[in-house]
PDB file of C-alpha atoms in Angstrom:
ATOM      1  CA  MET A  14     -29.302 154.133 150.654  1.00 41.00           C
ATOM      2  CA  GLY A  15     -31.210 151.935 148.392  1.00 42.00           C
ATOM      3  CA  SER A  16     -31.403 154.945 145.630  1.00 39.00           C
ATOM      4  CA  GLU A  17     -27.660 155.151 145.879  1.00 40.00           C
ATOM      5  CA  VAL A  18     -27.158 151.543 145.278  1.00 37.00           C
ATOM      6  CA  THR A  19     -29.377 151.661 142.139  1.00 36.00           C
ATOM      7  CA  LYS A  20     -27.552 154.465 140.719  1.00 36.00           C
ATOM      8  CA  ALA A  21     -24.041 153.483 141.128  1.00 32.00           C
ATOM      9  CA  PRO A  22     -24.042 150.594 138.532  1.00 36.00           C
ATOM     10  CA  GLU A  23     -25.742 152.890 135.987  1.00 35.00           C
ATOM     11  CA  VAL A  24     -23.122 155.602 136.287  1.00 31.00           C
ATOM     12  CA  THR A  25     -20.400 152.957 136.104  1.00 36.00           C
ATOM     13  CA  LEU A  26     -21.719 151.287 133.088  1.00 33.00           C
ATOM     14  CA  ILE A  27     -22.215 154.680 131.294  1.00 43.00           C
ATOM     15  CA  LYS A  28     -18.471 155.532 131.884  1.00 55.00           C
ATOM     16  CA  SER A  29     -17.380 152.340 131.027  1.00 68.00           C
ATOM     17  CA  GLU A  30     -19.338 152.501 127.737  1.00 67.00           C
ATOM     18  CA  MET A  31     -17.981 155.840 126.962  1.00 71.00           C
ATOM     19  CA  GLU A  32     -14.370 154.877 127.548  1.00 76.00           C
ATOM     20  CA  ALA A  33     -15.052 151.650 125.341  1.00 81.00           C
ATOM     21  CA  ALA A  34     -16.162 153.767 122.526  1.00 83.00           C
ATOM     22  CA  ALA A  35     -13.463 156.162 123.088  1.00 83.00           C
ATOM     23  CA  ALA A  36     -10.927 153.196 123.130  1.00 83.00           C
ATOM     24  CA  ARG A  37     -12.026 152.088 119.669  1.00 87.00           C
ATOM     25  CA  VAL A  38     -11.484 155.467 118.240  1.00 89.00           C
ATOM     26  CA  ALA A  39      -7.838 155.645 119.700  1.00 87.00           C
ATOM     27  CA  GLU A  40      -7.254 152.063 118.594  1.00 86.00           C
ATOM     28  CA  ARG A  41      -8.138 152.674 114.867  1.00 90.00           C
ATOM     29  CA  ALA A  42      -6.125 156.185 115.055  1.00 89.00           C
ATOM     30  CA  MET A  43      -3.095 154.463 116.349  1.00 87.00           C
ATOM     31  CA  ASN A  44      -3.660 151.219 114.442  1.00 83.00           C
ATOM     32  CA  THR A  45      -3.143 149.144 117.696  1.00 77.00           C
ATOM     33  CA  THR A  46      -4.765 147.722 120.586  1.00 67.00           C
ATOM     34  CA  LEU A  47      -5.508 149.184 123.830  1.00 59.00           C
ATOM     35  CA  ASP A  48      -6.572 148.355 127.248  1.00 56.00           C
ATOM     36  CA  GLY A  49      -8.949 151.090 127.690  1.00 55.00           C
ATOM     37  CA  VAL A  50      -8.048 154.937 127.086  1.00 54.00           C
ATOM     38  CA  SER A  51      -6.498 155.094 130.669  1.00 53.00           C
ATOM     39  CA  GLY A  52      -3.621 153.418 129.023  1.00 55.00           C
ATOM     40  CA  VAL A  53      -3.172 155.986 126.091  1.00 56.00           C
ATOM     41  CA  LEU A  54      -1.733 158.828 127.993  1.00 51.00           C
ATOM     42  CA  GLY A  55       0.870 156.304 129.813  1.00 54.00           C
ATOM     43  CA  ASP A  56       1.626 154.975 126.264  1.00 54.00           C
ATOM     44  CA  LEU A  57       2.393 158.604 125.007  1.00 55.00           C
ATOM     45  CA  PHE A  58       3.458 160.581 127.852  1.00 51.00           C
ATOM     46  CA  GLY A  59       5.066 157.626 130.141  1.00 49.00           C
ATOM     47  CA  GLY A  60       5.142 158.904 133.727  1.00 46.00           C
ATOM     48  CA  TRP A  61       5.298 162.592 133.397  1.00 49.00           C
ATOM     49  CA  PHE A  62       2.018 163.093 135.165  1.00 52.00           C
ATOM     50  CA  GLY A  63       0.804 162.101 138.622  1.00 54.00           C
ATOM     51  CA  ASP A  64      -2.448 160.223 139.173  1.00 63.00           C
ATOM     52  CA  GLY A  65      -4.620 163.136 139.523  1.00 71.00           C
ATOM     53  CA  ILE A  66      -3.276 164.940 136.286  1.00 76.00           C
ATOM     54  CA  LYS A  67      -3.368 161.893 134.567  1.00 73.00           C
ATOM     55  CA  GLN A  68      -7.162 161.165 135.347  1.00 78.00           C
ATOM     56  CA  TRP A  69      -8.087 164.757 134.086  1.00 82.00           C
ATOM     57  CA  ARG A  70      -6.468 164.575 130.871  1.00 82.00           C
ATOM     58  CA  THR A  71      -7.800 161.210 130.448  1.00 81.00           C
ATOM     59  CA  ARG A  72     -11.331 162.426 130.920  1.00 85.00           C
ATOM     60  CA  ARG A  73     -10.430 165.432 128.426  1.00 87.00           C
ATOM     61  CA  LEU A  74      -9.142 162.881 125.886  1.00 87.00           C
ATOM     62  CA  ILE A  75     -12.183 160.635 126.133  1.00 87.00           C
ATOM     63  CA  ASP A  76     -14.600 163.654 125.645  1.00 90.00           C
ATOM     64  CA  THR A  77     -12.780 164.440 122.450  1.00 92.00           C
ATOM     65  CA  LEU A  78     -12.654 160.511 121.099  1.00 91.00           C
ATOM     66  CA  ILE A  79     -16.242 160.415 121.696  1.00 92.00           C
ATOM     67  CA  LYS A  80     -17.032 163.557 119.737  1.00 94.00           C
ATOM     68  CA  THR A  81     -14.610 162.395 117.237  1.00 95.00           C
ATOM     69  CA  LYS A  82     -16.671 159.154 116.772  1.00 94.00           C
ATOM     70  CA  ASP A  83     -19.791 161.030 116.463  1.00 94.00           C
ATOM     71  CA  HIS A  84     -18.341 163.194 113.601  1.00 95.00           C
ATOM     72  CA  LEU A  85     -17.186 160.053 111.707  1.00 95.00           C
ATOM     73  CA  GLU A  86     -20.481 158.138 112.173  1.00 94.00           C
ATOM     74  CA  ALA A  87     -22.478 161.321 110.924  1.00 94.00           C
ATOM     75  CA  ALA A  88     -19.979 161.470 107.837  1.00 93.00           C
ATOM     76  CA  GLY A  89     -20.948 157.870 107.367  1.00 95.00           C
ATOM     77  CA  ILE A  90     -17.685 156.577 108.047  1.00 94.00           C
ATOM     78  CA  PRO A  91     -17.725 153.278 110.615  1.00 93.00           C
ATOM     79  CA  ILE A  92     -14.890 153.230 113.216  1.00 92.00           C
ATOM     80  CA  GLU A  93     -13.220 150.177 111.588  1.00 91.00           C
ATOM     81  CA  ASN A  94     -13.080 151.989 108.036  1.00 93.00           C
ATOM     82  CA  ALA A  95     -11.276 155.091 109.512  1.00 94.00           C
ATOM     83  CA  LYS A  96      -7.580 155.855 108.752  1.00 92.00           C
ATOM     84  CA  SER A  97      -4.740 155.471 111.270  1.00 91.00           C
ATOM     85  CA  LEU A  98      -2.377 158.332 111.758  1.00 91.00           C
ATOM     86  CA  PRO A  99       1.446 158.987 111.796  1.00 90.00           C
ATOM     87  CA  MET A 100       2.243 158.649 115.443  1.00 86.00           C
ATOM     88  CA  GLY A 101       4.084 162.240 115.424  1.00 87.00           C
ATOM     89  CA  GLU A 102       0.489 163.830 114.218  1.00 89.00           C
ATOM     90  CA  LEU A 103      -1.454 161.757 116.614  1.00 88.00           C
ATOM     91  CA  TYR A 104       0.740 162.581 119.440  1.00 87.00           C
ATOM     92  CA  ALA A 105       0.240 166.412 118.947  1.00 91.00           C
ATOM     93  CA  ILE A 106      -3.444 166.020 118.728  1.00 93.00           C
ATOM     94  CA  PHE A 107      -3.815 163.749 121.956  1.00 90.00           C
ATOM     95  CA  GLU A 108      -1.574 165.954 123.709  1.00 89.00           C
ATOM     96  CA  GLY A 109      -3.426 169.122 122.807  1.00 92.00           C
ATOM     97  CA  CYS A 110      -6.836 167.845 123.228  1.00 91.00           C
ATOM     98  CA  SER A 111      -6.058 166.110 126.702  1.00 88.00           C
ATOM     99  CA  LYS A 112      -5.059 169.591 128.062  1.00 88.00           C
ATOM    100  CA  GLN A 113      -8.371 171.215 126.789  1.00 88.00           C
ATOM    101  CA  GLU A 114     -11.519 171.780 128.783  1.00 86.00           C
ATOM    102  CA  ASP A 115     -13.096 174.749 126.697  1.00 91.00           C
ATOM    103  CA  ILE A 116     -16.098 173.139 124.857  1.00 91.00           C
ATOM    104  CA  SER A 117     -15.711 175.139 121.722  1.00 93.00           C
ATOM    105  CA  LEU A 118     -11.931 174.118 121.439  1.00 95.00           C
ATOM    106  CA  THR A 119     -12.823 170.637 122.358  1.00 94.00           C
ATOM    107  CA  GLU A 120     -15.100 170.470 119.517  1.00 95.00           C
ATOM    108  CA  MET A 121     -12.522 171.881 117.091  1.00 97.00           C
ATOM    109  CA  TRP A 122     -10.149 169.192 118.349  1.00 96.00           C
ATOM    110  CA  SER A 123     -12.501 166.620 117.663  1.00 96.00           C
ATOM    111  CA  ALA A 124     -13.542 167.933 114.167  1.00 96.00           C
ATOM    112  CA  LEU A 125      -9.630 168.052 113.349  1.00 96.00           C
ATOM    113  CA  LEU A 126      -9.136 164.277 114.448  1.00 96.00           C
ATOM    114  CA  ALA A 127     -12.511 163.124 112.586  1.00 96.00           C
ATOM    115  CA  ASN A 128     -11.349 164.705 109.513  1.00 95.00           C
ATOM    116  CA  ALA A 129      -7.747 163.541 109.621  1.00 94.00           C
ATOM    117  CA  MET A 130      -8.950 160.087 109.999  1.00 95.00           C
ATOM    118  CA  ASN A 131     -11.811 160.256 107.346  1.00 95.00           C
ATOM    119  CA  PRO A 132     -10.553 158.429 104.210  1.00 93.00           C
ATOM    120  CA  THR A 133     -13.240 160.284 102.089  1.00 92.00           C
ATOM    121  CA  ASN A 134     -12.343 163.778 103.367  1.00 88.00           C
ATOM    122  CA  ASP A 135     -10.812 166.266 100.800  1.00 82.00           C
ATOM    123  CA  LYS A 136     -10.045 168.905 103.617  1.00 81.00           C
ATOM    124  CA  TYR A 137      -6.376 169.743 103.599  1.00 81.00           C
ATOM    125  CA  ILE A 138      -5.017 168.656 106.973  1.00 87.00           C
ATOM    126  CA  ASP A 139      -1.720 170.267 107.560  1.00 88.00           C
ATOM    127  CA  PRO A 140       0.034 169.068 110.656  1.00 87.00           C
ATOM    128  CA  SER A 141       0.937 172.564 111.741  1.00 90.00           C
ATOM    129  CA  PHE A 142      -2.969 172.757 112.442  1.00 93.00           C
ATOM    130  CA  SER A 143      -2.593 170.907 115.715  1.00 94.00           C
ATOM    131  CA  ARG A 144       0.125 173.524 116.781  1.00 93.00           C
ATOM    132  CA  ILE A 145      -2.032 176.561 115.744  1.00 95.00           C
ATOM    133  CA  LEU A 146      -5.073 175.094 117.664  1.00 96.00           C
ATOM    134  CA  GLY A 147      -3.113 174.475 120.947  1.00 94.00           C
ATOM    135  CA  ASN A 148      -1.892 178.261 120.710  1.00 95.00           C
ATOM    136  CA  LEU A 149      -5.673 179.418 120.737  1.00 96.00           C
ATOM    137  CA  SER A 150      -7.606 180.569 123.518  1.00 95.00           C
ATOM    138  CA  GLY A 151     -11.491 180.103 123.731  1.00 95.00           C
ATOM    139  CA  LEU A 152     -11.527 183.850 123.019  1.00 95.00           C
ATOM    140  CA  ASP A 153      -9.589 183.439 119.940  1.00 96.00           C
ATOM    141  CA  ALA A 154     -11.605 180.697 118.569  1.00 96.00           C
ATOM    142  CA  ALA A 155     -14.577 182.744 119.116  1.00 95.00           C
ATOM    143  CA  ILE A 156     -13.217 185.812 117.095  1.00 96.00           C
ATOM    144  CA  LEU A 157     -12.320 183.573 114.066  1.00 96.00           C
ATOM    145  CA  LYS A 158     -15.693 181.918 114.185  1.00 96.00           C
ATOM    146  CA  TYR A 159     -17.443 185.471 114.309  1.00 95.00           C
ATOM    147  CA  ILE A 160     -15.590 186.742 111.325  1.00 95.00           C
ATOM    148  CA  LYS A 161     -16.141 183.391 109.512  1.00 95.00           C
ATOM    149  CA  ASP A 162     -20.057 183.555 110.277  1.00 94.00           C
ATOM    150  CA  PHE A 163     -20.054 187.366 109.197  1.00 93.00           C
ATOM    151  CA  ASN A 164     -18.426 186.588 105.811  1.00 92.00           C
ATOM    152  CA  ARG A 165     -20.851 183.874 105.150  1.00 92.00           C
ATOM    153  CA  LYS A 166     -24.063 185.950 106.159  1.00 91.00           C
ATOM    154  CA  ARG A 167     -22.647 188.788 104.024  1.00 88.00           C
ATOM    155  CA  GLU A 168     -22.130 186.281 100.966  1.00 90.00           C
ATOM    156  CA  THR A 169     -25.916 185.128 101.266  1.00 89.00           C
ATOM    157  CA  LEU A 170     -26.825 188.799 101.407  1.00 85.00           C
ATOM    158  CA  SER A 171     -24.979 189.712  98.358  1.00 83.00           C
ATOM    159  CA  ALA A 172     -26.618 186.771  96.372  1.00 86.00           C
ATOM    160  CA  THR A 173     -29.955 187.943  97.558  1.00 85.00           C
ATOM    161  CA  GLN A 174     -29.447 191.585  96.391  1.00 79.00           C
ATOM    162  CA  ARG A 175     -28.000 190.380  93.252  1.00 82.00           C
ATOM    163  CA  GLU A 176     -31.233 188.374  92.718  1.00 84.00           C
ATOM    164  CA  ILE A 177     -33.283 191.750  93.596  1.00 80.00           C
ATOM    165  CA  LEU A 178     -31.556 193.864  91.180  1.00 77.00           C
ATOM    166  CA  ASN A 179     -31.707 191.119  88.093  1.00 79.00           C
ATOM    167  CA  LYS A 180     -35.291 191.272  88.730  1.00 77.00           C
ATOM    168  CA  ALA A 181     -35.608 194.899  88.910  1.00 72.00           C
ATOM    169  CA  GLN A 182     -33.984 194.933  85.418  1.00 71.00           C
ATOM    170  CA  THR A 183     -36.523 192.598  83.961  1.00 72.00           C
ATOM    171  CA  ASP A 184     -39.779 193.255  86.116  1.00 67.00           C
ATOM    172  CA  ARG A 185     -42.026 196.067  86.627  1.00 64.00           C
ATOM    173  CA  GLU A 186     -42.850 196.689  90.248  1.00 57.00           C
ATOM    174  CA  SER A 187     -46.534 195.875  90.761  1.00 56.00           C
ATOM    175  CA  LYS A 188     -48.974 198.227  92.749  1.00 53.00           C
ATOM    176  CA  GLY A 189     -49.338 197.214  96.454  1.00 51.00           C
ATOM    177  CA  GLU A 190     -45.859 195.222  96.379  1.00 63.00           C
ATOM    178  CA  LYS A 191     -42.752 196.310  98.041  1.00 69.00           C
ATOM    179  CA  SER A 192     -40.351 198.315  95.825  1.00 73.00           C
ATOM    180  CA  PHE A 193     -37.021 196.830  94.959  1.00 72.00           C
ATOM    181  CA  HIS A 194     -35.262 199.545  97.061  1.00 74.00           C
ATOM    182  CA  GLU A 195     -37.568 198.784  99.918  1.00 78.00           C
ATOM    183  CA  MET A 196     -36.705 195.243  99.792  1.00 81.00           C
ATOM    184  CA  ILE A 197     -32.820 195.892  99.627  1.00 78.00           C
ATOM    185  CA  ASP A 198     -33.410 198.238 102.761  1.00 79.00           C
ATOM    186  CA  GLU A 199     -35.268 195.596 104.633  1.00 82.00           C
ATOM    187  CA  ILE A 200     -32.772 192.699 104.022  1.00 84.00           C
ATOM    188  CA  GLU A 201     -30.040 195.207 105.133  1.00 82.00           C
ATOM    189  CA  LYS A 202     -31.696 196.087 108.086  1.00 84.00           C
ATOM    190  CA  GLU A 203     -32.209 192.300 109.234  1.00 86.00           C
ATOM    191  CA  PHE A 204     -28.464 191.823 108.552  1.00 86.00           C
ATOM    192  CA  SER A 205     -27.508 194.613 110.693  1.00 85.00           C
ATOM    193  CA  GLU A 206     -29.561 193.387 113.422  1.00 87.00           C
ATOM    194  CA  TRP A 207     -28.102 189.964 113.083  1.00 89.00           C
ATOM    195  CA  ALA A 208     -24.422 191.577 113.447  1.00 88.00           C
ATOM    196  CA  ASP A 209     -25.283 193.679 115.988  1.00 89.00           C
ATOM    197  CA  ASN A 210     -26.898 190.683 118.346  1.00 91.00           C
ATOM    198  CA  GLU A 211     -24.175 188.133 117.252  1.00 91.00           C
ATOM    199  CA  HIS A 212     -21.385 190.525 118.767  1.00 91.00           C
ATOM    200  CA  LEU A 213     -23.076 191.424 121.611  1.00 91.00           C
ATOM    201  CA  SER A 214     -23.917 187.949 122.610  1.00 92.00           C
ATOM    202  CA  GLN A 215     -20.555 186.508 121.949  1.00 91.00           C
ATOM    203  CA  PHE A 216     -18.383 189.213 123.308  1.00 93.00           C
ATOM    204  CA  SER A 217     -20.296 191.245 125.887  1.00 91.00           C
ATOM    205  CA  GLU A 218     -18.689 189.543 128.666  1.00 92.00           C
ATOM    206  CA  PHE A 219     -15.038 190.212 127.494  1.00 93.00           C
ATOM    207  CA  SER A 220     -13.470 193.428 128.288  1.00 92.00           C
ATOM    208  CA  ALA A 221     -11.861 195.476 125.386  1.00 90.00           C
ATOM    209  CA  GLU A 222      -7.984 194.557 126.768  1.00 89.00           C
ATOM    210  CA  ASN A 223      -8.776 190.792 126.534  1.00 92.00           C
ATOM    211  CA  ILE A 224     -10.253 191.265 123.147  1.00 93.00           C
ATOM    212  CA  SER A 225      -7.162 193.367 121.851  1.00 90.00           C
ATOM    213  CA  TYR A 226      -5.021 190.638 123.156  1.00 90.00           C
ATOM    214  CA  SER A 227      -6.698 188.064 121.289  1.00 93.00           C
ATOM    215  CA  ILE A 228      -6.555 190.049 118.127  1.00 92.00           C
ATOM    216  CA  SER A 229      -2.952 190.466 118.750  1.00 89.00           C
ATOM    217  CA  ASN A 230      -2.292 186.816 119.150  1.00 91.00           C
ATOM    218  CA  LEU A 231      -4.351 185.927 115.995  1.00 92.00           C
ATOM    219  CA  LEU A 232      -2.229 188.739 114.059  1.00 89.00           C
ATOM    220  CA  ARG A 233       1.030 187.195 115.462  1.00 87.00           C
ATOM    221  CA  MET A 234      -0.061 183.693 113.964  1.00 88.00           C
ATOM    222  CA  GLY A 235      -0.568 185.238 110.511  1.00 87.00           C
ATOM    223  CA  LEU A 236      -4.623 183.934 110.983  1.00 91.00           C
ATOM    224  CA  ILE A 237      -6.123 187.515 110.278  1.00 90.00           C
ATOM    225  CA  TYR A 238      -5.149 190.777 108.820  1.00 85.00           C
ATOM    226  CA  PRO A 239      -6.569 194.241 108.311  1.00 81.00           C
ATOM    227  CA  PRO A 240      -8.202 194.053 105.073  1.00 67.00           C
ATOM    228  CA  GLU A 241      -7.559 197.990 104.261  1.00 61.00           C
ATOM    229  CA  TYR A 242      -4.141 197.684 104.822  1.00 57.00           C
ATOM    230  CA  THR A 243      -1.960 196.984 101.633  1.00 57.00           C
ATOM    231  CA  ILE A 244       1.765 196.402 101.411  1.00 53.00           C
ATOM    232  CA  PRO A 245       3.349 199.455 100.002  1.00 58.00           C
ATOM    233  CA  GLU A 246       5.279 199.196  96.814  1.00 62.00           C
ATOM    234  CA  ASN A 247       8.980 199.921  96.504  1.00 66.00           C
ATOM    235  CA  LEU A 248       9.807 199.201 100.169  1.00 62.00           C
ATOM    236  CA  ILE A 249      13.533 199.553  99.271  1.00 65.00           C
ATOM    237  CA  GLN A 250      14.411 202.407  96.654  1.00 68.00           C
ATOM    238  CA  VAL A 251      17.578 202.063  94.951  1.00 65.00           C
ATOM    239  CA  GLY A 252      19.703 204.702  93.449  1.00 66.00           C
ATOM    240  CA  VAL A 253      22.964 206.159  92.301  1.00 63.00           C
ATOM    241  CA  GLN A 254      24.593 208.944  94.603  1.00 66.00           C
ATOM    242  CA  LYS A 255      27.562 210.862  93.058  1.00 66.00           C
ATOM    243  CA  LYS A 256      30.623 211.159  95.047  1.00 66.00           C
ATOM    244  CA  HIS A 257      33.700 213.129  94.794  1.00 65.00           C
ATOM    245  CA  ARG A 258      35.913 212.640  91.853  1.00 65.00           C
ATOM    246  CA  ASN A 259      32.682 211.957  89.487  1.00 66.00           C
ATOM    247  CA  GLU A 260      32.613 208.487  91.334  1.00 68.00           C
ATOM    248  CA  ASN A 261      29.142 207.105  91.515  1.00 67.00           C
ATOM    249  CA  GLU A 262      27.905 204.942  94.525  1.00 68.00           C
ATOM    250  CA  LEU A 263      24.735 202.646  94.612  1.00 65.00           C
ATOM    251  CA  VAL A 264      22.727 203.274  97.500  1.00 69.00           C
ATOM    252  CA  ALA A 265      19.591 201.790  99.131  1.00 68.00           C
ATOM    253  CA  ASP A 266      16.836 203.687 101.036  1.00 72.00           C
ATOM    254  CA  ASP A 267      15.121 201.411 103.479  1.00 71.00           C
ATOM    255  CA  LYS A 268      12.996 203.950 105.218  1.00 75.00           C
ATOM    256  CA  ARG A 269       9.756 202.591 103.599  1.00 71.00           C
ATOM    257  CA  LEU A 270      10.635 199.027 104.784  1.00 67.00           C
ATOM    258  CA  ARG A 271      11.582 200.130 108.397  1.00 72.00           C
ATOM    259  CA  ALA A 272       8.166 202.015 108.664  1.00 71.00           C
ATOM    260  CA  TYR A 273       6.172 198.975 107.230  1.00 62.00           C
ATOM    261  CA  LEU A 274       7.933 196.475 109.548  1.00 64.00           C
ATOM    262  CA  ARG A 275       7.122 199.096 112.365  1.00 67.00           C
ATOM    263  CA  ALA A 276       3.402 199.416 111.476  1.00 66.00           C
ATOM    264  CA  MET A 277       3.017 195.471 111.240  1.00 61.00           C
ATOM    265  CA  ASN A 278       4.853 195.206 114.754  1.00 61.00           C
ATOM    266  CA  ASP A 279       2.243 197.667 116.051  1.00 60.00           C
ATOM    267  CA  GLN A 280      -0.529 195.778 114.575  1.00 59.00           C
ATOM    268  CA  ALA A 281       0.649 192.686 116.256  1.00 56.00           C
ATOM    269  CA  GLY A 282       0.654 193.828 119.668  1.00 55.00           C
ATOM    270  CA  ALA A 283       3.304 196.458 120.182  1.00 51.00           C
ATOM    271  CA  ALA A 284       0.517 198.894 120.658  1.00 46.00           C
ATOM    272  CA  ILE A 285      -0.810 197.386 123.578  1.00 50.00           C
ATOM    273  CA  GLU A 286       2.614 197.044 125.343  1.00 51.00           C
ATOM    274  CA  LYS A 287       2.926 200.736 124.738  1.00 47.00           C
ATOM    275  CA  LYS A 288      -0.173 201.376 126.276  1.00 46.00           C
ATOM    276  CA  SER A 289      -1.484 202.902 122.912  1.00 48.00           C
ATOM    277  CA  THR A 290      -5.036 202.397 121.547  1.00 56.00           C
ATOM    278  CA  LEU A 291      -6.728 199.114 121.907  1.00 66.00           C
ATOM    279  CA  GLN A 292      -7.293 197.103 118.804  1.00 77.00           C
ATOM    280  CA  SER A 293     -11.230 196.986 118.217  1.00 84.00           C
ATOM    281  CA  LEU A 294     -12.692 193.840 116.629  1.00 87.00           C
ATOM    282  CA  VAL A 295     -15.429 195.726 114.633  1.00 84.00           C
ATOM    283  CA  LYS A 296     -15.893 198.877 112.988  1.00 83.00           C
ATOM    284  CA  ILE A 297     -19.228 200.743 111.867  1.00 78.00           C
ATOM    285  CA  VAL A 298     -19.910 200.918 107.861  1.00 75.00           C
ATOM    286  CA  ARG A 299     -22.738 201.940 105.785  1.00 67.00           C
ATOM    287  CA  PRO A 300     -24.502 199.972 103.416  1.00 58.00           C
ATOM    288  CA  ASN A 301     -22.861 199.991  99.811  1.00 56.00           C
ATOM    289  CA  TRP A 302     -26.076 201.356  98.309  1.00 51.00           C
ATOM    290  CA  PRO A 303     -26.591 205.223  97.399  1.00 50.00           C
ATOM    291  CA  MET A 304     -30.176 205.174  98.056  1.00 47.00           C
ATOM    292  CA  ILE A 305     -30.006 203.695 101.538  1.00 47.00           C
ATOM    293  CA  GLN A 306     -28.523 206.118 104.213  1.00 49.00           C
ATOM    294  CA  ARG A 307     -30.108 205.081 107.449  1.00 55.00           C
ATOM    295  CA  ASN A 308     -28.993 201.298 108.038  1.00 61.00           C
ATOM    296  CA  SER A 309     -25.457 201.343 109.345  1.00 70.00           C
ATOM    297  CA  THR A 310     -24.039 198.134 110.646  1.00 77.00           C
ATOM    298  CA  ILE A 311     -21.003 196.605 112.168  1.00 84.00           C
ATOM    299  CA  GLN A 312     -18.649 194.479 110.363  1.00 87.00           C
ATOM    300  CA  PRO A 313     -15.245 192.891 111.534  1.00 91.00           C
ATOM    301  CA  ALA A 314     -12.213 195.237 111.258  1.00 89.00           C
ATOM    302  CA  TYR A 315     -10.234 192.305 110.282  1.00 91.00           C
ATOM    303  CA  SER A 316     -10.133 189.576 107.658  1.00 91.00           C
ATOM    304  CA  LEU A 317      -9.409 185.921 107.578  1.00 91.00           C
ATOM    305  CA  SER A 318      -5.860 184.782 106.061  1.00 89.00           C
ATOM    306  CA  GLY A 319      -5.690 181.933 103.632  1.00 88.00           C
ATOM    307  CA  LEU A 320      -4.217 180.008 106.151  1.00 89.00           C
ATOM    308  CA  ALA A 321      -7.098 180.672 108.684  1.00 93.00           C
ATOM    309  CA  ILE A 322      -9.809 179.695 106.198  1.00 94.00           C
ATOM    310  CA  ARG A 323      -7.960 176.236 105.721  1.00 93.00           C
ATOM    311  CA  PHE A 324      -7.305 175.921 109.442  1.00 95.00           C
ATOM    312  CA  LEU A 325     -11.077 176.577 110.172  1.00 96.00           C
ATOM    313  CA  LEU A 326     -12.245 174.384 107.403  1.00 95.00           C
ATOM    314  CA  ALA A 327      -9.955 171.434 108.764  1.00 95.00           C
ATOM    315  CA  CYS A 328     -11.483 171.779 112.512  1.00 96.00           C
ATOM    316  CA  SER A 329     -14.996 171.901 111.262  1.00 94.00           C
ATOM    317  CA  PRO A 330     -17.260 168.976 110.882  1.00 90.00           C
TER     318      PRO A 330
END
């Protein structure tokens, strides 16, 4: 009994401090004074929710606001110097983050809010980003992050390869040292192992169906696209067709356009609904080096769109 009495004040104090810290962030974002974070949901959403749901959403909001405070302090921005936000934009963020318990998505919400409140931030924060984030699942976010991390790792690898090739043009290989081909082979192998392990660690617990559904969702939202897919030219062909009595008629052939729209619809999920082939996140490729033939690797089958790149930047610390 004695231990229970001693533990209770400590837990209460921690919760009180957490809510006070979260309330300071909310006050600055709303440019007002609040009586604790518990009043935020009431101010924003009125009497829509019962006590149980309101408490759960308040806990989610507090978690996000505390992480937002950490992001701002890491950027060297005191809470009192942070920007307040338009209520419409803030409403969308509070509404979204208070319904989220996925850790990765909570982190993205807090980073989005922190970047929006950072007066020195040069990242573009589009009001639509909160809507996009609210439509993502944890698996959707993991796929976007995987593609982003892969691209960044690939850029680093390419820079290292260029350094090796530049050195090969100016220096002679010394006896006993690795050849330039061996060095390229080695870093390609390391990259291949990283790509395999990263894919396995992040997606081994998800079924092929779930991954395919997430790909469809990301395609619908315009966040990814197949890199090898190009829009065909002359989607509509216009010509002159001769009719009776030497009259000409201007006609348009939209077969290519209809074929293109069918293909895009199929990529965006119709293939799943028709029980067709599921969409795969990765594909197997070989290094772009003629002298290296043994180190194949996997790479994302999709590329990030410009919208996705801006969105991920805004949702990153």
